[in-house]
Amino acid sequence: MGGLLDERELMRLVKRASEIFESEPQVLEVEGECIIVGDVHGDKESVVKALELSGQVRTSIFLGDYVDRGPHQLESISMLLSAKVENPSKLVLLRGNHESRSINLYYGFYDVVLSRYSQALYELFVEAFSNMPVCTLLNGKILCLHGGIAEGLESVEQLRVLPKGDDDPTNPIYVQVLWNDPDESVESFAPSYRGPGIRFFGASVLENFLRKNGLTTLVRAHEPQPEGFRLMFRNKLLSLFSCRYYGIRPAAALLKEGDIKILSLE
Ligand SMILES: [Mn+2]
């Protein structure tokens, strides 16, 4: 995609995408082989490369944080929403912690939208983001979400009933799913530097959650990794990051027949 859409076209695109997100359940169930992509934060090159790779698989799953920070936020989110509207079942766009009004008002996206378009368009983005699903269950075995396991989260069923449509999630489980980070030096939960109500989760939390829900693996994003990915907790957790503007090598993962293969987005 070359230039940006005009405001009317972009408004129509964001509204249509929002309707699709609204119709999707909080836990989207996906089968077959897929590509999973971490935070892109306005990295247009990563979005283009990931969408090219997605031609080879049944589904592509993006783990959130499309906007804020990077240089091509509008281009990135427009490409992703266009691909979503074109083929809704092929592309999963999960919500990240930056798809919240109180965050993207301050970390870049609001200013980018207002500098080129209008408050009215920004409001449509806020609404679309509030309707994005929170996680994907892949082949019934692999859970994909932005941040991590929440304190108080025991079952996937609790994720299915998280409320949609809030500009800023307030449900404490929802907040932590978008914000928490794994830490191998923590046994259960520990407070996070990220702010009140946010936690680090450790091995026992991850293992109990996976076991109780019949899952093998958690795939999440949210933290820059030097090689674009990190396997933790004896390969039960894969952390992905896909934005080159953090001085990292952006990566994605190909999940095929139970194997995880790391793909470079450089
Ligand atoms: Mn994040």
PDB file of C-alpha atoms and ligand atoms in Angstrom:
ATOM      1  CA  MET A   1       0.000   0.000   0.000  1.00  0.00           C
ATOM      2  CA  GLY A   2       1.415   3.366  -0.996  1.00  0.00           C
ATOM      3  CA  GLY A   3      -0.165   6.550   0.311  1.00  0.00           C
ATOM      4  CA  LEU A   4      -2.715   6.823   3.051  1.00  0.00           C
ATOM      5  CA  LEU A   5      -6.436   6.642   2.456  1.00  0.00           C
ATOM      6  CA  ASP A   6      -8.509   9.779   2.552  1.00  0.00           C
ATOM      7  CA  GLU A   7     -10.427  10.388   5.746  1.00  0.00           C
ATOM      8  CA  ARG A   8     -13.785   9.129   4.512  1.00  0.00           C
ATOM      9  CA  GLU A   9     -12.329   5.854   3.224  1.00  0.00           C
ATOM     10  CA  LEU A  10     -10.364   5.368   6.412  1.00  0.00           C
ATOM     11  CA  MET A  11     -13.456   6.009   8.549  1.00  0.00           C
ATOM     12  CA  ARG A  12     -15.377   3.414   6.563  1.00  0.00           C
ATOM     13  CA  LEU A  13     -12.530   0.906   6.966  1.00  0.00           C
ATOM     14  CA  VAL A  14     -12.218   1.401  10.737  1.00  0.00           C
ATOM     15  CA  LYS A  15     -16.007   1.140  11.217  1.00  0.00           C
ATOM     16  CA  ARG A  16     -16.203  -2.059   9.174  1.00  0.00           C
ATOM     17  CA  ALA A  17     -13.261  -3.568  11.099  1.00  0.00           C
ATOM     18  CA  SER A  18     -14.900  -2.583  14.386  1.00  0.00           C
ATOM     19  CA  GLU A  19     -18.100  -4.426  13.411  1.00  0.00           C
ATOM     20  CA  ILE A  20     -16.079  -7.551  12.630  1.00  0.00           C
ATOM     21  CA  PHE A  21     -14.200  -7.346  15.952  1.00  0.00           C
ATOM     22  CA  GLU A  22     -17.491  -6.853  17.779  1.00  0.00           C
ATOM     23  CA  SER A  23     -18.842 -10.047  16.209  1.00  0.00           C
ATOM     24  CA  GLU A  24     -15.802 -12.077  17.303  1.00  0.00           C
ATOM     25  CA  PRO A  25     -15.728 -13.807  20.696  1.00  0.00           C
ATOM     26  CA  GLN A  26     -13.096 -12.818  23.280  1.00  0.00           C
ATOM     27  CA  VAL A  27     -11.488 -16.233  22.825  1.00  0.00           C
ATOM     28  CA  LEU A  28     -11.137 -16.860  19.099  1.00  0.00           C
ATOM     29  CA  GLU A  29     -10.650 -20.520  18.300  1.00  0.00           C
ATOM     30  CA  VAL A  30      -8.323 -21.233  15.384  1.00  0.00           C
ATOM     31  CA  GLU A  31      -7.208 -24.517  13.824  1.00  0.00           C
ATOM     32  CA  GLY A  32      -4.284 -25.498  11.617  1.00  0.00           C
ATOM     33  CA  GLU A  33      -0.915 -23.931  10.902  1.00  0.00           C
ATOM     34  CA  CYS A  34      -0.382 -20.262  11.565  1.00  0.00           C
ATOM     35  CA  ILE A  35       2.026 -17.393  11.839  1.00  0.00           C
ATOM     36  CA  ILE A  36       2.158 -15.403  15.068  1.00  0.00           C
ATOM     37  CA  VAL A  37       3.476 -11.843  15.236  1.00  0.00           C
ATOM     38  CA  GLY A  38       4.410  -9.784  18.305  1.00  0.00           C
ATOM     39  CA  ASP A  39       4.260  -6.010  18.902  1.00  0.00           C
ATOM     40  CA  VAL A  40       4.682  -4.030  15.662  1.00  0.00           C
ATOM     41  CA  HIS A  41       4.293  -0.489  17.099  1.00  0.00           C
ATOM     42  CA  GLY A  42       4.199   1.286  13.746  1.00  0.00           C
ATOM     43  CA  ASP A  43       6.797  -0.923  12.030  1.00  0.00           C
ATOM     44  CA  LYS A  44       5.381  -0.969   8.495  1.00  0.00           C
ATOM     45  CA  GLU A  45       8.133  -3.267   7.184  1.00  0.00           C
ATOM     46  CA  SER A  46       7.261  -5.942   9.716  1.00  0.00           C
ATOM     47  CA  VAL A  47       3.561  -5.666   8.847  1.00  0.00           C
ATOM     48  CA  VAL A  48       4.266  -6.009   5.107  1.00  0.00           C
ATOM     49  CA  LYS A  49       6.585  -8.994   5.640  1.00  0.00           C
ATOM     50  CA  ALA A  50       4.218 -10.729   8.033  1.00  0.00           C
ATOM     51  CA  LEU A  51       1.258 -10.262   5.693  1.00  0.00           C
ATOM     52  CA  GLU A  52       3.360 -11.721   2.843  1.00  0.00           C
ATOM     53  CA  LEU A  53       4.218 -14.751   4.954  1.00  0.00           C
ATOM     54  CA  SER A  54       0.579 -15.160   5.889  1.00  0.00           C
ATOM     55  CA  GLY A  55      -0.107 -16.249   2.311  1.00  0.00           C
ATOM     56  CA  GLN A  56       1.588 -19.563   3.178  1.00  0.00           C
ATOM     57  CA  VAL A  57      -0.597 -20.445   6.154  1.00  0.00           C
ATOM     58  CA  ARG A  58      -4.215 -20.729   7.107  1.00  0.00           C
ATOM     59  CA  THR A  59      -4.254 -18.020   9.761  1.00  0.00           C
ATOM     60  CA  SER A  60      -2.068 -15.182  10.984  1.00  0.00           C
ATOM     61  CA  ILE A  61      -2.338 -14.019  14.564  1.00  0.00           C
ATOM     62  CA  PHE A  62      -1.076 -10.610  15.647  1.00  0.00           C
ATOM     63  CA  LEU A  63      -0.664 -10.220  19.404  1.00  0.00           C
ATOM     64  CA  GLY A  64      -1.501  -6.512  19.692  1.00  0.00           C
ATOM     65  CA  ASP A  65       0.353  -3.191  20.107  1.00  0.00           C
ATOM     66  CA  TYR A  66      -0.052  -1.970  16.525  1.00  0.00           C
ATOM     67  CA  VAL A  67       0.076   1.719  17.383  1.00  0.00           C
ATOM     68  CA  ASP A  68       2.255   4.144  19.418  1.00  0.00           C
ATOM     69  CA  ARG A  69       6.024   4.698  19.324  1.00  0.00           C
ATOM     70  CA  GLY A  70       7.052   3.708  15.753  1.00  0.00           C
ATOM     71  CA  PRO A  71       7.199   5.923  12.642  1.00  0.00           C
ATOM     72  CA  HIS A  72       4.415   4.347  10.523  1.00  0.00           C
ATOM     73  CA  GLN A  73       1.507   3.818  12.883  1.00  0.00           C
ATOM     74  CA  LEU A  74      -1.319   4.857  10.554  1.00  0.00           C
ATOM     75  CA  GLU A  75       0.144   2.923   7.628  1.00  0.00           C
ATOM     76  CA  SER A  76       0.579  -0.194   9.790  1.00  0.00           C
ATOM     77  CA  ILE A  77      -2.861  -0.201  11.354  1.00  0.00           C
ATOM     78  CA  SER A  78      -4.517   0.668   8.003  1.00  0.00           C
ATOM     79  CA  MET A  79      -2.812  -2.264   6.263  1.00  0.00           C
ATOM     80  CA  LEU A  80      -3.826  -4.614   9.049  1.00  0.00           C
ATOM     81  CA  LEU A  81      -7.437  -3.437   9.155  1.00  0.00           C
ATOM     82  CA  SER A  82      -7.676  -3.654   5.341  1.00  0.00           C
ATOM     83  CA  ALA A  83      -6.391  -7.239   5.408  1.00  0.00           C
ATOM     84  CA  LYS A  84      -8.830  -8.040   8.209  1.00  0.00           C
ATOM     85  CA  VAL A  85     -11.828  -6.616   6.360  1.00  0.00           C
ATOM     86  CA  GLU A  86     -10.796  -8.385   3.156  1.00  0.00           C
ATOM     87  CA  ASN A  87     -10.604 -11.799   4.777  1.00  0.00           C
ATOM     88  CA  PRO A  88     -11.807 -11.775   8.397  1.00  0.00           C
ATOM     89  CA  SER A  89     -11.224 -15.458   9.135  1.00  0.00           C
ATOM     90  CA  LYS A  90      -7.627 -15.453   7.846  1.00  0.00           C
ATOM     91  CA  LEU A  91      -6.300 -12.741  10.140  1.00  0.00           C
ATOM     92  CA  VAL A  92      -6.624 -12.439  13.913  1.00  0.00           C
ATOM     93  CA  LEU A  93      -5.896  -9.034  15.454  1.00  0.00           C
ATOM     94  CA  LEU A  94      -5.767  -9.304  19.235  1.00  0.00           C
ATOM     95  CA  ARG A  95      -5.848  -6.329  21.557  1.00  0.00           C
ATOM     96  CA  GLY A  96      -2.621  -5.112  23.189  1.00  0.00           C
ATOM     97  CA  ASN A  97      -2.213  -2.717  26.093  1.00  0.00           C
ATOM     98  CA  HIS A  98      -1.636   0.141  23.613  1.00  0.00           C
ATOM     99  CA  GLU A  99      -5.076  -0.401  22.068  1.00  0.00           C
ATOM    100  CA  SER A 100      -6.516   1.626  24.972  1.00  0.00           C
ATOM    101  CA  ARG A 101      -7.423   5.309  25.015  1.00  0.00           C
ATOM    102  CA  SER A 102      -5.468   6.166  28.170  1.00  0.00           C
ATOM    103  CA  ILE A 103      -2.276   4.762  26.621  1.00  0.00           C
ATOM    104  CA  ASN A 104      -2.388   5.800  22.957  1.00  0.00           C
ATOM    105  CA  LEU A 105      -3.465   9.306  23.967  1.00  0.00           C
ATOM    106  CA  TYR A 106       0.048   9.766  25.394  1.00  0.00           C
ATOM    107  CA  TYR A 107       2.387   7.461  23.465  1.00  0.00           C
ATOM    108  CA  GLY A 108       1.929   8.811  19.959  1.00  0.00           C
ATOM    109  CA  PHE A 109      -1.135   7.499  18.154  1.00  0.00           C
ATOM    110  CA  TYR A 110      -3.531  10.262  19.166  1.00  0.00           C
ATOM    111  CA  ASP A 111      -1.113  12.944  17.932  1.00  0.00           C
ATOM    112  CA  VAL A 112      -0.485  11.073  14.679  1.00  0.00           C
ATOM    113  CA  VAL A 113      -4.207  10.758  13.943  1.00  0.00           C
ATOM    114  CA  LEU A 114      -4.920  14.388  14.881  1.00  0.00           C
ATOM    115  CA  SER A 115      -1.996  15.714  12.816  1.00  0.00           C
ATOM    116  CA  ARG A 116      -3.333  14.104   9.635  1.00  0.00           C
ATOM    117  CA  TYR A 117      -7.033  13.570  10.281  1.00  0.00           C
ATOM    118  CA  SER A 118      -9.501  14.339  13.054  1.00  0.00           C
ATOM    119  CA  GLN A 119     -10.805  13.633  16.531  1.00  0.00           C
ATOM    120  CA  ALA A 120     -13.766  11.858  14.913  1.00  0.00           C
ATOM    121  CA  LEU A 121     -11.461   9.328  13.252  1.00  0.00           C
ATOM    122  CA  TYR A 122      -9.535   8.843  16.503  1.00  0.00           C
ATOM    123  CA  GLU A 123     -12.811   8.039  18.281  1.00  0.00           C
ATOM    124  CA  LEU A 124     -13.561   5.370  15.665  1.00  0.00           C
ATOM    125  CA  PHE A 125     -10.141   3.792  16.269  1.00  0.00           C
ATOM    126  CA  VAL A 126     -10.768   3.782  20.036  1.00  0.00           C
ATOM    127  CA  GLU A 127     -14.047   1.971  19.452  1.00  0.00           C
ATOM    128  CA  ALA A 128     -12.533  -0.567  17.062  1.00  0.00           C
ATOM    129  CA  PHE A 129      -9.700  -1.299  19.520  1.00  0.00           C
ATOM    130  CA  SER A 130     -12.205  -1.796  22.347  1.00  0.00           C
ATOM    131  CA  ASN A 131     -13.900  -4.535  20.311  1.00  0.00           C
ATOM    132  CA  MET A 132     -10.736  -6.501  19.485  1.00  0.00           C
ATOM    133  CA  PRO A 133     -10.670  -9.998  20.966  1.00  0.00           C
ATOM    134  CA  VAL A 134      -8.307 -10.649  23.870  1.00  0.00           C
ATOM    135  CA  CYS A 135      -6.924 -14.082  22.993  1.00  0.00           C
ATOM    136  CA  THR A 136      -6.753 -16.965  20.575  1.00  0.00           C
ATOM    137  CA  LEU A 137      -6.922 -20.659  21.367  1.00  0.00           C
ATOM    138  CA  LEU A 138      -4.888 -22.449  18.719  1.00  0.00           C
ATOM    139  CA  ASN A 139      -5.781 -26.089  18.025  1.00  0.00           C
ATOM    140  CA  GLY A 140      -7.266 -26.159  21.534  1.00  0.00           C
ATOM    141  CA  LYS A 141      -3.701 -26.376  22.939  1.00  0.00           C
ATOM    142  CA  ILE A 142      -1.873 -23.079  22.568  1.00  0.00           C
ATOM    143  CA  LEU A 143      -3.120 -19.863  24.118  1.00  0.00           C
ATOM    144  CA  CYS A 144      -2.072 -16.590  22.451  1.00  0.00           C
ATOM    145  CA  LEU A 145      -2.491 -13.222  24.183  1.00  0.00           C
ATOM    146  CA  HIS A 146      -0.605  -9.952  24.606  1.00  0.00           C
ATOM    147  CA  GLY A 147       0.745  -9.909  28.167  1.00  0.00           C
ATOM    148  CA  GLY A 148       0.327 -12.901  30.418  1.00  0.00           C
ATOM    149  CA  ILE A 149      -1.492 -14.933  33.017  1.00  0.00           C
ATOM    150  CA  ALA A 150      -3.479 -12.822  35.479  1.00  0.00           C
ATOM    151  CA  GLU A 151      -3.755 -13.275  39.233  1.00  0.00           C
ATOM    152  CA  GLY A 152      -7.254 -14.730  39.687  1.00  0.00           C
ATOM    153  CA  LEU A 153      -7.332 -16.338  36.248  1.00  0.00           C
ATOM    154  CA  GLU A 154      -7.916 -20.057  36.590  1.00  0.00           C
ATOM    155  CA  SER A 155      -9.676 -21.032  33.389  1.00  0.00           C
ATOM    156  CA  VAL A 156     -10.076 -20.074  29.737  1.00  0.00           C
ATOM    157  CA  GLU A 157     -13.798 -19.760  30.498  1.00  0.00           C
ATOM    158  CA  GLN A 158     -13.066 -16.589  32.496  1.00  0.00           C
ATOM    159  CA  LEU A 159     -11.499 -15.064  29.383  1.00  0.00           C
ATOM    160  CA  ARG A 160     -14.578 -15.814  27.285  1.00  0.00           C
ATOM    161  CA  VAL A 161     -16.762 -13.582  29.477  1.00  0.00           C
ATOM    162  CA  LEU A 162     -14.462 -10.542  29.753  1.00  0.00           C
ATOM    163  CA  PRO A 163     -16.452  -7.442  28.798  1.00  0.00           C
ATOM    164  CA  LYS A 164     -15.887  -5.878  25.385  1.00  0.00           C
ATOM    165  CA  GLY A 165     -16.277  -2.255  24.387  1.00  0.00           C
ATOM    166  CA  ASP A 166     -14.395  -0.444  27.186  1.00  0.00           C
ATOM    167  CA  ASP A 167     -11.980   2.233  25.906  1.00  0.00           C
ATOM    168  CA  ASP A 168      -9.764   1.221  28.831  1.00  0.00           C
ATOM    169  CA  PRO A 169     -10.346  -2.217  30.323  1.00  0.00           C
ATOM    170  CA  THR A 170     -11.051  -2.011  34.063  1.00  0.00           C
ATOM    171  CA  ASN A 171     -11.650  -5.680  34.869  1.00  0.00           C
ATOM    172  CA  PRO A 172      -8.473  -6.649  36.796  1.00  0.00           C
ATOM    173  CA  ILE A 173      -8.059  -9.930  34.913  1.00  0.00           C
ATOM    174  CA  TYR A 174      -8.436  -8.169  31.567  1.00  0.00           C
ATOM    175  CA  VAL A 175      -5.885  -5.513  32.595  1.00  0.00           C
ATOM    176  CA  GLN A 176      -3.339  -8.124  33.656  1.00  0.00           C
ATOM    177  CA  VAL A 177      -3.833 -10.256  30.535  1.00  0.00           C
ATOM    178  CA  LEU A 178      -2.801  -7.180  28.524  1.00  0.00           C
ATOM    179  CA  TRP A 179      -0.001  -6.044  30.867  1.00  0.00           C
ATOM    180  CA  ASN A 180       1.603  -8.899  32.861  1.00  0.00           C
ATOM    181  CA  ASP A 181       5.094 -10.265  32.145  1.00  0.00           C
ATOM    182  CA  PRO A 182       6.712 -13.649  32.818  1.00  0.00           C
ATOM    183  CA  ASP A 183       9.668 -13.909  35.214  1.00  0.00           C
ATOM    184  CA  GLU A 184      11.526 -17.169  35.778  1.00  0.00           C
ATOM    185  CA  SER A 185      12.858 -15.942  39.129  1.00  0.00           C
ATOM    186  CA  VAL A 186       9.317 -15.549  40.484  1.00  0.00           C
ATOM    187  CA  GLU A 187       7.440 -18.566  41.837  1.00  0.00           C
ATOM    188  CA  SER A 188       3.854 -17.266  41.740  1.00  0.00           C
ATOM    189  CA  PHE A 189       3.180 -13.527  41.404  1.00  0.00           C
ATOM    190  CA  ALA A 190       5.270 -10.414  42.144  1.00  0.00           C
ATOM    191  CA  PRO A 191       4.518  -6.689  41.735  1.00  0.00           C
ATOM    192  CA  SER A 192       5.565  -5.162  38.397  1.00  0.00           C
ATOM    193  CA  TYR A 193       7.472  -1.954  37.708  1.00  0.00           C
ATOM    194  CA  ARG A 194       4.809  -1.297  35.048  1.00  0.00           C
ATOM    195  CA  GLY A 195       2.316  -0.007  37.576  1.00  0.00           C
ATOM    196  CA  PRO A 196      -0.301  -0.773  40.207  1.00  0.00           C
ATOM    197  CA  GLY A 197      -2.337  -3.927  39.601  1.00  0.00           C
ATOM    198  CA  ILE A 198       0.220  -5.328  37.141  1.00  0.00           C
ATOM    199  CA  ARG A 199       2.229  -8.458  38.025  1.00  0.00           C
ATOM    200  CA  PHE A 200       5.086 -10.693  37.088  1.00  0.00           C
ATOM    201  CA  PHE A 201       4.004 -14.315  36.925  1.00  0.00           C
ATOM    202  CA  GLY A 202       6.234 -17.313  37.552  1.00  0.00           C
ATOM    203  CA  ALA A 203       6.579 -20.999  36.752  1.00  0.00           C
ATOM    204  CA  SER A 204       3.921 -22.362  39.095  1.00  0.00           C
ATOM    205  CA  VAL A 205       1.310 -19.920  37.762  1.00  0.00           C
ATOM    206  CA  LEU A 206       2.042 -20.814  34.151  1.00  0.00           C
ATOM    207  CA  GLU A 207       2.241 -24.561  34.761  1.00  0.00           C
ATOM    208  CA  ASN A 208      -0.968 -24.691  36.812  1.00  0.00           C
ATOM    209  CA  PHE A 209      -2.891 -22.673  34.260  1.00  0.00           C
ATOM    210  CA  LEU A 210      -1.677 -24.772  31.325  1.00  0.00           C
ATOM    211  CA  ARG A 211      -2.359 -28.051  33.130  1.00  0.00           C
ATOM    212  CA  LYS A 212      -5.831 -27.127  34.385  1.00  0.00           C
ATOM    213  CA  ASN A 213      -6.880 -26.025  30.907  1.00  0.00           C
ATOM    214  CA  GLY A 214      -5.289 -28.869  28.943  1.00  0.00           C
ATOM    215  CA  LEU A 215      -2.877 -26.482  27.208  1.00  0.00           C
ATOM    216  CA  THR A 216       0.752 -26.989  26.168  1.00  0.00           C
ATOM    217  CA  THR A 217       2.042 -23.479  25.496  1.00  0.00           C
ATOM    218  CA  LEU A 218       1.467 -19.763  26.046  1.00  0.00           C
ATOM    219  CA  VAL A 219       2.484 -17.404  23.232  1.00  0.00           C
ATOM    220  CA  ARG A 220       2.668 -13.738  24.191  1.00  0.00           C
ATOM    221  CA  ALA A 221       4.422 -10.482  23.205  1.00  0.00           C
ATOM    222  CA  HIS A 222       4.742  -7.166  25.108  1.00  0.00           C
ATOM    223  CA  GLU A 223       8.514  -7.201  25.874  1.00  0.00           C
ATOM    224  CA  PRO A 224      11.315  -6.423  23.375  1.00  0.00           C
ATOM    225  CA  GLN A 225      13.608  -9.428  22.860  1.00  0.00           C
ATOM    226  CA  PRO A 226      17.085  -8.991  21.295  1.00  0.00           C
ATOM    227  CA  GLU A 227      16.453 -11.810  18.784  1.00  0.00           C
ATOM    228  CA  GLY A 228      12.746 -11.027  18.426  1.00  0.00           C
ATOM    229  CA  PHE A 229      11.766 -14.067  20.476  1.00  0.00           C
ATOM    230  CA  ARG A 230      12.512 -15.830  23.738  1.00  0.00           C
ATOM    231  CA  LEU A 231      11.543 -19.298  24.926  1.00  0.00           C
ATOM    232  CA  MET A 232      11.006 -19.513  28.688  1.00  0.00           C
ATOM    233  CA  PHE A 233       9.796 -21.966  31.336  1.00  0.00           C
ATOM    234  CA  ARG A 234      11.205 -25.060  29.565  1.00  0.00           C
ATOM    235  CA  ASN A 235       9.676 -23.984  26.240  1.00  0.00           C
ATOM    236  CA  LYS A 236       6.181 -23.667  27.680  1.00  0.00           C
ATOM    237  CA  LEU A 237       6.176 -19.947  26.972  1.00  0.00           C
ATOM    238  CA  LEU A 238       7.165 -18.180  23.747  1.00  0.00           C
ATOM    239  CA  SER A 239       7.607 -14.406  23.894  1.00  0.00           C
ATOM    240  CA  LEU A 240       7.625 -12.587  20.527  1.00  0.00           C
ATOM    241  CA  PHE A 241       8.533  -9.055  19.490  1.00  0.00           C
ATOM    242  CA  SER A 242       8.292  -7.762  15.937  1.00  0.00           C
ATOM    243  CA  CYS A 243       9.199  -4.046  15.937  1.00  0.00           C
ATOM    244  CA  ARG A 244      12.703  -3.164  14.668  1.00  0.00           C
ATOM    245  CA  TYR A 245      12.646   0.312  16.252  1.00  0.00           C
ATOM    246  CA  TYR A 246      13.640  -1.106  19.623  1.00  0.00           C
ATOM    247  CA  GLY A 247      17.101  -2.081  18.313  1.00  0.00           C
ATOM    248  CA  ILE A 248      16.063  -5.714  18.127  1.00  0.00           C
ATOM    249  CA  ARG A 249      15.782  -8.238  15.303  1.00  0.00           C
ATOM    250  CA  PRO A 250      12.039  -8.433  14.605  1.00  0.00           C
ATOM    251  CA  ALA A 251      10.713 -11.983  14.456  1.00  0.00           C
ATOM    252  CA  ALA A 252       7.530 -13.975  14.023  1.00  0.00           C
ATOM    253  CA  ALA A 253       6.770 -17.646  14.679  1.00  0.00           C
ATOM    254  CA  LEU A 254       5.458 -20.322  12.352  1.00  0.00           C
ATOM    255  CA  LEU A 255       3.480 -22.979  14.226  1.00  0.00           C
ATOM    256  CA  LYS A 256       3.048 -26.114  12.190  1.00  0.00           C
ATOM    257  CA  GLU A 257       2.209 -29.646  13.305  1.00  0.00           C
ATOM    258  CA  GLY A 258       3.245 -28.998  16.897  1.00  0.00           C
ATOM    259  CA  ASP A 259       6.584 -27.409  15.932  1.00  0.00           C
ATOM    260  CA  ILE A 260       7.596 -23.798  16.448  1.00  0.00           C
ATOM    261  CA  LYS A 261       9.858 -22.254  13.802  1.00  0.00           C
ATOM    262  CA  ILE A 262      11.151 -18.697  14.215  1.00  0.00           C
ATOM    263  CA  LEU A 263      10.967 -16.473  11.115  1.00  0.00           C
ATOM    264  CA  SER A 264      12.925 -13.259  10.725  1.00  0.00           C
ATOM    265  CA  LEU A 265      11.026 -10.130   9.721  1.00  0.00           C
ATOM    266  CA  GLU A 266      14.251  -8.183   9.019  1.00  0.00           C
TER     267      GLU A 266
HETATM  268 MN    MN B   1       2.572  -4.171  25.170  1.00  0.00          MN
END
